[in-house]
Amino acid sequence: MNIKEMLSRTNGRGFSFEVLPPLKGTGTGSLFSTIEKLREFGPAFINITTHHSEYVYRETGDGLYERRRIRRRPGTVAVAAAIQNRFGIPVIPHVICSGATIEDIEYELLDLQFLGIENLLLLRGDKAKEDRNFIPTKNGHAHTTDLIRQVNMFNKGFFADGTPIKCPMGTFDYGVAAYPEKHEEAPNLEMDMTWLKAKQELGAQYAVTQLFYDNSKYFAFVEKARAMGITMPIIPGIKPFTKMSQLTAVPRTFHCDLPQELAQEALKCKSDDDARALGVEWTTQQCRELYDAGVGNIHFYTMSASDSVREILRKIL
């Protein structure tokens, strides 16, 4: 089932959500609990993130420290398979350039193919925490468009070095990210949207947006995209406001503005419980406006917000 088929089953008021693989060694309890909370509402699909490795420093016992690179959240492919098998919900794992070689990606595509997972979200991925700017992995990709070309080649029955795949199996459908308030590294919104159109022309079938709190920016973005010839579905990405600290953390981390009305109400909050209640109220109204405007599917980012998302879904579905 491709993304268009998934979205067509929502009857006009659908939703999907994103989860993170569990931290190394912590098990799947929390992850599965999140899915259990939301499955009753009939999600169209579940996204599974993947993450760049990072450096950690460990004391060696002689007063020195050893720098080692680890992955704190391994297992995107395995988690996708576990969710698909346990819950029977379509999964769309992230495949990223960051921290991966072309060969790594090739093996990931093979594993996903063996598991019968046919839908992907292709992303460049974040820079490593220790880097000031994004640095491509040696023998890896610098841009999502390069990753798309590799997947396209794989779909045609060839490995990245041009070697024919002896027993080609199914092909992948894929989507990409979109940024209603522009990607942090883009010089302007128009240039950012030009790259989005290029991804569509290469084969992207849909886009999921970065989170936002001002619907007018999403509507303006979609209108501008259509005028530029971007015709693929642009699924709005939403995350409820849950903590007082997010008043400053969200704009800094996700490079999106909080509307003045939300910011003023957030300043009145005396506790995180107040902030969570505000987030549920704001996001509920935000989602209702999106549905009323004809948006057929809303995508929720659930990290630290699954209880809020469940409460919102009870109000809007």
PDB file of C-alpha atoms in Angstrom:
ATOM      1  CA  MET A   1       0.000   0.000   0.000  1.00  0.00           C
ATOM      2  CA  ASN A   2       1.548   3.331  -1.018  1.00  0.00           C
ATOM      3  CA  ILE A   3       1.022   6.674   0.679  1.00  0.00           C
ATOM      4  CA  LYS A   4      -1.829   7.721  -1.613  1.00  0.00           C
ATOM      5  CA  GLU A   5      -3.702   4.531  -0.763  1.00  0.00           C
ATOM      6  CA  MET A   6      -3.027   5.050   2.949  1.00  0.00           C
ATOM      7  CA  LEU A   7      -4.330   8.607   2.821  1.00  0.00           C
ATOM      8  CA  SER A   8      -7.390   7.634   0.768  1.00  0.00           C
ATOM      9  CA  ARG A   9      -8.557   5.386   3.631  1.00  0.00           C
ATOM     10  CA  THR A  10      -8.805   8.228   6.160  1.00  0.00           C
ATOM     11  CA  ASN A  11     -12.214   9.517   4.975  1.00  0.00           C
ATOM     12  CA  GLY A  12     -11.101  13.116   5.212  1.00  0.00           C
ATOM     13  CA  ARG A  13     -10.048  13.189   8.888  1.00  0.00           C
ATOM     14  CA  GLY A  14      -6.997  11.009   9.183  1.00  0.00           C
ATOM     15  CA  PHE A  15      -3.850  11.164  11.228  1.00  0.00           C
ATOM     16  CA  SER A  16      -0.433   9.585  11.419  1.00  0.00           C
ATOM     17  CA  PHE A  17       2.364   9.908  13.933  1.00  0.00           C
ATOM     18  CA  GLU A  18       6.092   9.628  14.422  1.00  0.00           C
ATOM     19  CA  VAL A  19       7.940   7.600  17.058  1.00  0.00           C
ATOM     20  CA  LEU A  20      11.577   7.295  18.053  1.00  0.00           C
ATOM     21  CA  PRO A  21      13.397   3.985  18.388  1.00  0.00           C
ATOM     22  CA  PRO A  22      14.119   3.305  22.075  1.00  0.00           C
ATOM     23  CA  LEU A  23      17.401   4.418  23.557  1.00  0.00           C
ATOM     24  CA  LYS A  24      20.062   1.723  23.437  1.00  0.00           C
ATOM     25  CA  GLY A  25      19.335  -0.909  26.074  1.00  0.00           C
ATOM     26  CA  THR A  26      15.999   0.475  27.302  1.00  0.00           C
ATOM     27  CA  GLY A  27      13.660  -1.946  25.544  1.00  0.00           C
ATOM     28  CA  THR A  28      10.436  -1.321  23.646  1.00  0.00           C
ATOM     29  CA  GLY A  29       8.029  -0.842  26.551  1.00  0.00           C
ATOM     30  CA  SER A  30       7.656   2.921  26.236  1.00  0.00           C
ATOM     31  CA  LEU A  31       7.503   2.762  22.448  1.00  0.00           C
ATOM     32  CA  PHE A  32       4.771   0.146  22.398  1.00  0.00           C
ATOM     33  CA  SER A  33       2.883   2.036  25.112  1.00  0.00           C
ATOM     34  CA  THR A  34       2.757   5.100  22.869  1.00  0.00           C
ATOM     35  CA  ILE A  35       1.389   3.038  19.989  1.00  0.00           C
ATOM     36  CA  GLU A  36      -1.181   1.358  22.243  1.00  0.00           C
ATOM     37  CA  LYS A  37      -2.433   4.793  23.322  1.00  0.00           C
ATOM     38  CA  LEU A  38      -2.989   5.937  19.733  1.00  0.00           C
ATOM     39  CA  ARG A  39      -3.858   2.802  17.744  1.00  0.00           C
ATOM     40  CA  GLU A  40      -7.559   2.915  18.702  1.00  0.00           C
ATOM     41  CA  PHE A  41      -7.956   6.051  16.571  1.00  0.00           C
ATOM     42  CA  GLY A  42      -6.863   4.245  13.390  1.00  0.00           C
ATOM     43  CA  PRO A  43      -3.599   5.878  12.277  1.00  0.00           C
ATOM     44  CA  ALA A  44      -2.907   5.853   8.531  1.00  0.00           C
ATOM     45  CA  PHE A  45       0.762   5.055   9.184  1.00  0.00           C
ATOM     46  CA  ILE A  46       3.594   5.377  11.692  1.00  0.00           C
ATOM     47  CA  ASN A  47       6.930   7.032  10.938  1.00  0.00           C
ATOM     48  CA  ILE A  48      10.058   5.693  12.659  1.00  0.00           C
ATOM     49  CA  THR A  49      12.969   8.079  12.994  1.00  0.00           C
ATOM     50  CA  THR A  50      16.633   7.246  12.647  1.00  0.00           C
ATOM     51  CA  HIS A  51      19.575   9.117  14.115  1.00  0.00           C
ATOM     52  CA  HIS A  52      23.198   9.960  13.460  1.00  0.00           C
ATOM     53  CA  SER A  53      25.772   8.434  15.756  1.00  0.00           C
ATOM     54  CA  GLU A  54      27.513  10.778  18.168  1.00  0.00           C
ATOM     55  CA  TYR A  55      30.711  11.030  20.168  1.00  0.00           C
ATOM     56  CA  VAL A  56      30.756  10.217  23.882  1.00  0.00           C
ATOM     57  CA  TYR A  57      33.673  10.519  26.274  1.00  0.00           C
ATOM     58  CA  ARG A  58      34.460   7.756  28.756  1.00  0.00           C
ATOM     59  CA  GLU A  59      37.055   7.794  31.498  1.00  0.00           C
ATOM     60  CA  THR A  60      39.733   5.124  30.966  1.00  0.00           C
ATOM     61  CA  GLY A  61      40.752   4.928  34.632  1.00  0.00           C
ATOM     62  CA  ASP A  62      44.139   6.604  34.290  1.00  0.00           C
ATOM     63  CA  GLY A  63      42.886  10.175  34.291  1.00  0.00           C
ATOM     64  CA  LEU A  64      42.388  10.180  30.544  1.00  0.00           C
ATOM     65  CA  TYR A  65      39.232  10.062  28.459  1.00  0.00           C
ATOM     66  CA  GLU A  66      38.497   7.969  25.410  1.00  0.00           C
ATOM     67  CA  ARG A  67      36.318   9.387  22.648  1.00  0.00           C
ATOM     68  CA  ARG A  68      33.994   6.819  21.095  1.00  0.00           C
ATOM     69  CA  ARG A  69      31.248   7.123  18.513  1.00  0.00           C
ATOM     70  CA  ILE A  70      27.978   5.383  19.403  1.00  0.00           C
ATOM     71  CA  ARG A  71      24.389   5.287  18.209  1.00  0.00           C
ATOM     72  CA  ARG A  72      22.040   6.060  21.079  1.00  0.00           C
ATOM     73  CA  ARG A  73      18.918   5.003  19.170  1.00  0.00           C
ATOM     74  CA  PRO A  74      19.738   2.040  16.921  1.00  0.00           C
ATOM     75  CA  GLY A  75      17.228  -0.261  15.331  1.00  0.00           C
ATOM     76  CA  THR A  76      15.008   1.771  12.997  1.00  0.00           C
ATOM     77  CA  VAL A  77      14.581  -1.134  10.571  1.00  0.00           C
ATOM     78  CA  ALA A  78      13.958  -3.656  13.357  1.00  0.00           C
ATOM     79  CA  VAL A  79      11.508  -1.341  15.123  1.00  0.00           C
ATOM     80  CA  ALA A  80       9.622  -0.793  11.852  1.00  0.00           C
ATOM     81  CA  ALA A  81       9.324  -4.552  11.393  1.00  0.00           C
ATOM     82  CA  ALA A  82       8.236  -5.056  15.023  1.00  0.00           C
ATOM     83  CA  ILE A  83       5.496  -2.430  14.750  1.00  0.00           C
ATOM     84  CA  GLN A  84       4.256  -3.801  11.450  1.00  0.00           C
ATOM     85  CA  ASN A  85       4.143  -7.370  12.787  1.00  0.00           C
ATOM     86  CA  ARG A  86       2.767  -6.579  16.257  1.00  0.00           C
ATOM     87  CA  PHE A  87       0.184  -3.949  15.396  1.00  0.00           C
ATOM     88  CA  GLY A  88      -0.528  -4.414  11.683  1.00  0.00           C
ATOM     89  CA  ILE A  89      -0.188  -0.680  11.093  1.00  0.00           C
ATOM     90  CA  PRO A  90       1.672   0.509   7.949  1.00  0.00           C
ATOM     91  CA  VAL A  91       5.137   1.822   8.794  1.00  0.00           C
ATOM     92  CA  ILE A  92       7.307   4.392   7.048  1.00  0.00           C
ATOM     93  CA  PRO A  93      10.879   4.386   8.370  1.00  0.00           C
ATOM     94  CA  HIS A  94      13.238   7.290   7.850  1.00  0.00           C
ATOM     95  CA  VAL A  95      16.274   6.730   5.656  1.00  0.00           C
ATOM     96  CA  ILE A  96      18.882   9.465   6.042  1.00  0.00           C
ATOM     97  CA  CYS A  97      22.180  10.615   4.580  1.00  0.00           C
ATOM     98  CA  SER A  98      23.609  11.713   7.919  1.00  0.00           C
ATOM     99  CA  GLY A  99      26.114   9.248   9.329  1.00  0.00           C
ATOM    100  CA  ALA A 100      25.557   6.659   6.577  1.00  0.00           C
ATOM    101  CA  THR A 101      27.665   5.567   3.636  1.00  0.00           C
ATOM    102  CA  ILE A 102      26.131   4.658   0.291  1.00  0.00           C
ATOM    103  CA  GLU A 103      26.812   1.013   1.144  1.00  0.00           C
ATOM    104  CA  ASP A 104      25.074   1.381   4.535  1.00  0.00           C
ATOM    105  CA  ILE A 105      21.998   2.746   2.773  1.00  0.00           C
ATOM    106  CA  GLU A 106      22.097  -0.056   0.229  1.00  0.00           C
ATOM    107  CA  TYR A 107      22.023  -2.705   2.966  1.00  0.00           C
ATOM    108  CA  GLU A 108      19.221  -0.828   4.703  1.00  0.00           C
ATOM    109  CA  LEU A 109      17.166  -0.872   1.501  1.00  0.00           C
ATOM    110  CA  LEU A 110      17.778  -4.600   1.119  1.00  0.00           C
ATOM    111  CA  ASP A 111      16.703  -5.294   4.705  1.00  0.00           C
ATOM    112  CA  LEU A 112      13.538  -3.234   4.277  1.00  0.00           C
ATOM    113  CA  GLN A 113      12.771  -4.997   1.026  1.00  0.00           C
ATOM    114  CA  PHE A 114      13.163  -8.415   2.664  1.00  0.00           C
ATOM    115  CA  LEU A 115      10.694  -7.314   5.345  1.00  0.00           C
ATOM    116  CA  GLY A 116       8.137  -6.156   2.796  1.00  0.00           C
ATOM    117  CA  ILE A 117       8.367  -2.507   3.888  1.00  0.00           C
ATOM    118  CA  GLU A 118       7.738  -0.466   0.747  1.00  0.00           C
ATOM    119  CA  ASN A 119       7.362   3.146   1.935  1.00  0.00           C
ATOM    120  CA  LEU A 120      10.137   5.467   3.092  1.00  0.00           C
ATOM    121  CA  LEU A 121      10.725   9.019   4.223  1.00  0.00           C
ATOM    122  CA  LEU A 122      14.011  10.193   2.691  1.00  0.00           C
ATOM    123  CA  LEU A 123      15.891  12.920   4.564  1.00  0.00           C
ATOM    124  CA  ARG A 124      19.329  14.435   4.721  1.00  0.00           C
ATOM    125  CA  GLY A 125      19.193  14.206   8.507  1.00  0.00           C
ATOM    126  CA  ASP A 126      20.618  16.491  11.157  1.00  0.00           C
ATOM    127  CA  LYS A 127      24.248  17.367  11.501  1.00  0.00           C
ATOM    128  CA  ALA A 128      26.274  15.556  14.132  1.00  0.00           C
ATOM    129  CA  LYS A 129      26.050  17.275  17.522  1.00  0.00           C
ATOM    130  CA  GLU A 130      29.759  18.012  17.585  1.00  0.00           C
ATOM    131  CA  ASP A 131      29.754  19.683  14.122  1.00  0.00           C
ATOM    132  CA  ARG A 132      28.868  23.312  13.477  1.00  0.00           C
ATOM    133  CA  ASN A 133      27.622  22.518   9.975  1.00  0.00           C
ATOM    134  CA  PHE A 134      26.438  19.397   8.208  1.00  0.00           C
ATOM    135  CA  ILE A 135      29.395  17.313   7.056  1.00  0.00           C
ATOM    136  CA  PRO A 136      28.637  14.447   4.653  1.00  0.00           C
ATOM    137  CA  THR A 137      29.877  11.047   5.749  1.00  0.00           C
ATOM    138  CA  LYS A 138      32.818   9.774   3.716  1.00  0.00           C
ATOM    139  CA  ASN A 139      31.396   7.793   0.787  1.00  0.00           C
ATOM    140  CA  GLY A 140      27.948   9.103   1.700  1.00  0.00           C
ATOM    141  CA  HIS A 141      25.490  11.684   0.379  1.00  0.00           C
ATOM    142  CA  ALA A 142      25.461  15.438   0.935  1.00  0.00           C
ATOM    143  CA  HIS A 143      21.847  16.065  -0.074  1.00  0.00           C
ATOM    144  CA  THR A 144      18.460  14.359  -0.051  1.00  0.00           C
ATOM    145  CA  THR A 145      18.392  14.591  -3.837  1.00  0.00           C
ATOM    146  CA  ASP A 146      21.489  12.347  -3.958  1.00  0.00           C
ATOM    147  CA  LEU A 147      19.749   9.842  -1.680  1.00  0.00           C
ATOM    148  CA  ILE A 148      16.659   9.931  -3.895  1.00  0.00           C
ATOM    149  CA  ARG A 149      18.779   9.130  -6.945  1.00  0.00           C
ATOM    150  CA  GLN A 150      20.235   6.098  -5.139  1.00  0.00           C
ATOM    151  CA  VAL A 151      16.751   4.829  -4.265  1.00  0.00           C
ATOM    152  CA  ASN A 152      15.589   5.445  -7.835  1.00  0.00           C
ATOM    153  CA  MET A 153      18.527   3.419  -9.133  1.00  0.00           C
ATOM    154  CA  PHE A 154      17.729   0.633  -6.663  1.00  0.00           C
ATOM    155  CA  ASN A 155      14.109   0.690  -7.840  1.00  0.00           C
ATOM    156  CA  LYS A 156      15.325   0.207 -11.412  1.00  0.00           C
ATOM    157  CA  GLY A 157      17.245  -2.901 -10.373  1.00  0.00           C
ATOM    158  CA  PHE A 158      20.782  -1.596  -9.906  1.00  0.00           C
ATOM    159  CA  PHE A 159      23.105  -1.168  -6.965  1.00  0.00           C
ATOM    160  CA  ALA A 160      24.795   2.204  -6.522  1.00  0.00           C
ATOM    161  CA  ASP A 161      27.935   1.058  -8.373  1.00  0.00           C
ATOM    162  CA  GLY A 162      25.854   0.092 -11.407  1.00  0.00           C
ATOM    163  CA  THR A 163      25.877  -3.652 -10.740  1.00  0.00           C
ATOM    164  CA  PRO A 164      22.547  -5.264 -11.703  1.00  0.00           C
ATOM    165  CA  ILE A 165      20.528  -6.736  -8.844  1.00  0.00           C
ATOM    166  CA  LYS A 166      20.197 -10.413  -9.774  1.00  0.00           C
ATOM    167  CA  CYS A 167      16.754 -10.838  -8.229  1.00  0.00           C
ATOM    168  CA  PRO A 168      15.014  -7.458  -8.087  1.00  0.00           C
ATOM    169  CA  MET A 169      12.069  -7.449  -5.718  1.00  0.00           C
ATOM    170  CA  GLY A 170       9.538  -4.676  -5.096  1.00  0.00           C
ATOM    171  CA  THR A 171      10.164  -0.961  -5.421  1.00  0.00           C
ATOM    172  CA  PHE A 172       9.985   1.800  -2.829  1.00  0.00           C
ATOM    173  CA  ASP A 173       7.627   4.770  -2.715  1.00  0.00           C
ATOM    174  CA  TYR A 174       8.968   7.709  -0.737  1.00  0.00           C
ATOM    175  CA  GLY A 175       8.297  11.127   0.645  1.00  0.00           C
ATOM    176  CA  VAL A 176      10.441  14.016   1.831  1.00  0.00           C
ATOM    177  CA  ALA A 177      10.413  16.827   4.377  1.00  0.00           C
ATOM    178  CA  ALA A 178       9.011  20.322   3.837  1.00  0.00           C
ATOM    179  CA  TYR A 179       9.543  23.493   5.859  1.00  0.00           C
ATOM    180  CA  PRO A 180       6.721  26.075   5.950  1.00  0.00           C
ATOM    181  CA  GLU A 181       9.073  28.535   7.668  1.00  0.00           C
ATOM    182  CA  LYS A 182      12.070  27.358   5.539  1.00  0.00           C
ATOM    183  CA  HIS A 183      14.930  25.053   6.415  1.00  0.00           C
ATOM    184  CA  GLU A 184      17.417  26.690   8.766  1.00  0.00           C
ATOM    185  CA  GLU A 185      20.208  26.458   6.166  1.00  0.00           C
ATOM    186  CA  ALA A 186      18.210  27.761   3.192  1.00  0.00           C
ATOM    187  CA  PRO A 187      18.976  31.349   2.147  1.00  0.00           C
ATOM    188  CA  ASN A 188      15.257  32.038   1.647  1.00  0.00           C
ATOM    189  CA  LEU A 189      11.914  30.253   1.399  1.00  0.00           C
ATOM    190  CA  GLU A 190      11.804  30.426  -2.392  1.00  0.00           C
ATOM    191  CA  MET A 191      15.126  28.610  -2.752  1.00  0.00           C
ATOM    192  CA  ASP A 192      14.036  26.009  -0.210  1.00  0.00           C
ATOM    193  CA  MET A 193      10.831  25.382  -2.163  1.00  0.00           C
ATOM    194  CA  THR A 194      12.777  25.098  -5.419  1.00  0.00           C
ATOM    195  CA  TRP A 195      14.601  22.137  -3.885  1.00  0.00           C
ATOM    196  CA  LEU A 196      11.276  20.676  -2.746  1.00  0.00           C
ATOM    197  CA  LYS A 197      10.019  20.849  -6.324  1.00  0.00           C
ATOM    198  CA  ALA A 198      13.222  19.174  -7.520  1.00  0.00           C
ATOM    199  CA  LYS A 199      12.555  16.296  -5.117  1.00  0.00           C
ATOM    200  CA  GLN A 200       9.054  15.918  -6.527  1.00  0.00           C
ATOM    201  CA  GLU A 201      10.445  15.865 -10.063  1.00  0.00           C
ATOM    202  CA  LEU A 202      12.865  13.110  -9.020  1.00  0.00           C
ATOM    203  CA  GLY A 203       9.998  10.997  -7.721  1.00  0.00           C
ATOM    204  CA  ALA A 204       8.899  12.101  -4.224  1.00  0.00           C
ATOM    205  CA  GLN A 205       5.208  11.339  -3.792  1.00  0.00           C
ATOM    206  CA  TYR A 206       4.429  13.384  -0.699  1.00  0.00           C
ATOM    207  CA  ALA A 207       5.964  15.740   1.853  1.00  0.00           C
ATOM    208  CA  VAL A 208       5.592  15.968   5.629  1.00  0.00           C
ATOM    209  CA  THR A 209       6.224  19.370   7.166  1.00  0.00           C
ATOM    210  CA  GLN A 210       8.360  20.413  10.057  1.00  0.00           C
ATOM    211  CA  LEU A 211       6.197  21.232  13.071  1.00  0.00           C
ATOM    212  CA  PHE A 212       4.493  24.629  13.175  1.00  0.00           C
ATOM    213  CA  TYR A 213       2.065  26.450  15.454  1.00  0.00           C
ATOM    214  CA  ASP A 214       0.689  29.058  13.041  1.00  0.00           C
ATOM    215  CA  ASN A 215      -1.682  27.595  10.464  1.00  0.00           C
ATOM    216  CA  SER A 216      -1.500  30.702   8.307  1.00  0.00           C
ATOM    217  CA  LYS A 217       2.136  29.863   7.530  1.00  0.00           C
ATOM    218  CA  TYR A 218       1.177  26.351   6.438  1.00  0.00           C
ATOM    219  CA  PHE A 219      -1.666  27.613   4.241  1.00  0.00           C
ATOM    220  CA  ALA A 220       0.606  30.229   2.648  1.00  0.00           C
ATOM    221  CA  PHE A 221       3.277  27.603   2.062  1.00  0.00           C
ATOM    222  CA  VAL A 222       0.855  25.225   0.342  1.00  0.00           C
ATOM    223  CA  GLU A 223      -0.560  28.032  -1.800  1.00  0.00           C
ATOM    224  CA  LYS A 224       2.930  29.046  -2.865  1.00  0.00           C
ATOM    225  CA  ALA A 225       3.875  25.408  -3.526  1.00  0.00           C
ATOM    226  CA  ARG A 226       0.869  24.899  -5.807  1.00  0.00           C
ATOM    227  CA  ALA A 227       1.698  28.080  -7.710  1.00  0.00           C
ATOM    228  CA  MET A 228       5.214  26.691  -8.281  1.00  0.00           C
ATOM    229  CA  GLY A 229       3.866  23.409  -9.636  1.00  0.00           C
ATOM    230  CA  ILE A 230       4.351  21.304  -6.495  1.00  0.00           C
ATOM    231  CA  THR A 231       1.340  19.023  -6.669  1.00  0.00           C
ATOM    232  CA  MET A 232       2.153  16.236  -4.189  1.00  0.00           C
ATOM    233  CA  PRO A 233       0.305  16.036  -0.857  1.00  0.00           C
ATOM    234  CA  ILE A 234       1.876  18.253   1.817  1.00  0.00           C
ATOM    235  CA  ILE A 235       0.996  16.710   5.176  1.00  0.00           C
ATOM    236  CA  PRO A 236       1.074  19.164   8.107  1.00  0.00           C
ATOM    237  CA  GLY A 237       3.316  18.142  11.008  1.00  0.00           C
ATOM    238  CA  ILE A 238       2.061  19.097  14.473  1.00  0.00           C
ATOM    239  CA  LYS A 239       3.420  18.777  18.005  1.00  0.00           C
ATOM    240  CA  PRO A 240       1.506  19.913  21.101  1.00  0.00           C
ATOM    241  CA  PHE A 241       3.140  22.428  23.391  1.00  0.00           C
ATOM    242  CA  THR A 242       3.830  20.496  26.643  1.00  0.00           C
ATOM    243  CA  LYS A 243       6.339  22.373  28.833  1.00  0.00           C
ATOM    244  CA  MET A 244       7.028  25.919  29.926  1.00  0.00           C
ATOM    245  CA  SER A 245      10.607  25.612  28.682  1.00  0.00           C
ATOM    246  CA  GLN A 246       9.345  25.138  25.132  1.00  0.00           C
ATOM    247  CA  LEU A 247       8.551  28.833  24.913  1.00  0.00           C
ATOM    248  CA  THR A 248      12.227  29.359  24.116  1.00  0.00           C
ATOM    249  CA  ALA A 249      13.342  25.829  23.218  1.00  0.00           C
ATOM    250  CA  VAL A 250      10.923  25.225  20.327  1.00  0.00           C
ATOM    251  CA  PRO A 251      11.897  28.263  18.232  1.00  0.00           C
ATOM    252  CA  ARG A 252      15.585  27.542  18.830  1.00  0.00           C
ATOM    253  CA  THR A 253      15.420  23.813  18.115  1.00  0.00           C
ATOM    254  CA  PHE A 254      12.881  23.633  15.298  1.00  0.00           C
ATOM    255  CA  HIS A 255      13.337  27.114  13.803  1.00  0.00           C
ATOM    256  CA  CYS A 256       9.654  27.963  13.887  1.00  0.00           C
ATOM    257  CA  ASP A 257       7.889  30.917  15.455  1.00  0.00           C
ATOM    258  CA  LEU A 258       5.267  30.736  18.168  1.00  0.00           C
ATOM    259  CA  PRO A 259       2.288  32.952  17.337  1.00  0.00           C
ATOM    260  CA  GLN A 260       2.021  35.992  19.591  1.00  0.00           C
ATOM    261  CA  GLU A 261      -1.243  34.778  21.125  1.00  0.00           C
ATOM    262  CA  LEU A 262       0.297  31.405  22.052  1.00  0.00           C
ATOM    263  CA  ALA A 263       3.444  33.051  23.407  1.00  0.00           C
ATOM    264  CA  GLN A 264       1.417  35.412  25.593  1.00  0.00           C
ATOM    265  CA  GLU A 265      -0.677  32.553  26.986  1.00  0.00           C
ATOM    266  CA  ALA A 266       2.473  30.485  27.580  1.00  0.00           C
ATOM    267  CA  LEU A 267       3.946  33.301  29.677  1.00  0.00           C
ATOM    268  CA  LYS A 268       0.927  33.060  31.970  1.00  0.00           C
ATOM    269  CA  CYS A 269       1.554  29.380  32.726  1.00  0.00           C
ATOM    270  CA  LYS A 270       2.670  28.670  36.301  1.00  0.00           C
ATOM    271  CA  SER A 271       3.592  25.012  35.777  1.00  0.00           C
ATOM    272  CA  ASP A 272       4.196  22.380  33.124  1.00  0.00           C
ATOM    273  CA  ASP A 273       0.665  21.122  33.780  1.00  0.00           C
ATOM    274  CA  ASP A 274      -0.622  24.548  32.762  1.00  0.00           C
ATOM    275  CA  ALA A 275       1.598  24.458  29.677  1.00  0.00           C
ATOM    276  CA  ARG A 276       0.353  20.997  28.726  1.00  0.00           C
ATOM    277  CA  ALA A 277      -3.285  22.080  29.029  1.00  0.00           C
ATOM    278  CA  LEU A 278      -2.532  25.114  26.883  1.00  0.00           C
ATOM    279  CA  GLY A 279      -0.873  22.885  24.294  1.00  0.00           C
ATOM    280  CA  VAL A 280      -3.862  20.568  24.095  1.00  0.00           C
ATOM    281  CA  GLU A 281      -6.261  23.496  23.706  1.00  0.00           C
ATOM    282  CA  TRP A 282      -4.149  25.272  21.087  1.00  0.00           C
ATOM    283  CA  THR A 283      -3.401  22.155  19.034  1.00  0.00           C
ATOM    284  CA  THR A 284      -7.038  21.012  19.135  1.00  0.00           C
ATOM    285  CA  GLN A 285      -8.131  24.299  17.579  1.00  0.00           C
ATOM    286  CA  GLN A 286      -5.221  24.174  15.158  1.00  0.00           C
ATOM    287  CA  CYS A 287      -6.208  20.696  13.961  1.00  0.00           C
ATOM    288  CA  ARG A 288      -9.887  21.578  13.638  1.00  0.00           C
ATOM    289  CA  GLU A 289      -8.975  24.520  11.433  1.00  0.00           C
ATOM    290  CA  LEU A 290      -6.752  22.319   9.265  1.00  0.00           C
ATOM    291  CA  TYR A 291      -9.476  19.688   8.824  1.00  0.00           C
ATOM    292  CA  ASP A 292     -12.110  22.352   8.088  1.00  0.00           C
ATOM    293  CA  ALA A 293      -9.802  23.744   5.393  1.00  0.00           C
ATOM    294  CA  GLY A 294      -9.743  20.358   3.659  1.00  0.00           C
ATOM    295  CA  VAL A 295      -6.562  18.833   5.069  1.00  0.00           C
ATOM    296  CA  GLY A 296      -7.117  15.066   4.989  1.00  0.00           C
ATOM    297  CA  ASN A 297      -4.295  13.883   7.271  1.00  0.00           C
ATOM    298  CA  ILE A 298      -2.425  15.452  10.178  1.00  0.00           C
ATOM    299  CA  HIS A 299       0.934  14.065  11.278  1.00  0.00           C
ATOM    300  CA  PHE A 300       1.804  14.223  14.984  1.00  0.00           C
ATOM    301  CA  TYR A 301       5.281  14.293  16.525  1.00  0.00           C
ATOM    302  CA  THR A 302       4.780  12.337  19.734  1.00  0.00           C
ATOM    303  CA  MET A 303       8.083  12.629  21.618  1.00  0.00           C
ATOM    304  CA  SER A 304       7.159  13.622  25.202  1.00  0.00           C
ATOM    305  CA  ALA A 305       3.650  14.368  23.967  1.00  0.00           C
ATOM    306  CA  SER A 306       1.818  11.074  23.422  1.00  0.00           C
ATOM    307  CA  ASP A 307      -0.697  11.687  26.226  1.00  0.00           C
ATOM    308  CA  SER A 308      -1.477  15.119  24.801  1.00  0.00           C
ATOM    309  CA  VAL A 309      -1.866  13.696  21.301  1.00  0.00           C
ATOM    310  CA  ARG A 310      -4.303  11.081  22.621  1.00  0.00           C
ATOM    311  CA  GLU A 311      -6.380  13.756  24.329  1.00  0.00           C
ATOM    312  CA  ILE A 312      -6.426  15.846  21.167  1.00  0.00           C
ATOM    313  CA  LEU A 313      -7.475  12.907  18.997  1.00  0.00           C
ATOM    314  CA  ARG A 314     -10.396  12.232  21.334  1.00  0.00           C
ATOM    315  CA  LYS A 315     -11.566  15.793  20.712  1.00  0.00           C
ATOM    316  CA  ILE A 316     -11.130  15.966  16.939  1.00  0.00           C
ATOM    317  CA  LEU A 317     -11.923  12.488  15.590  1.00  0.00           C
TER     318      LEU A 317
END
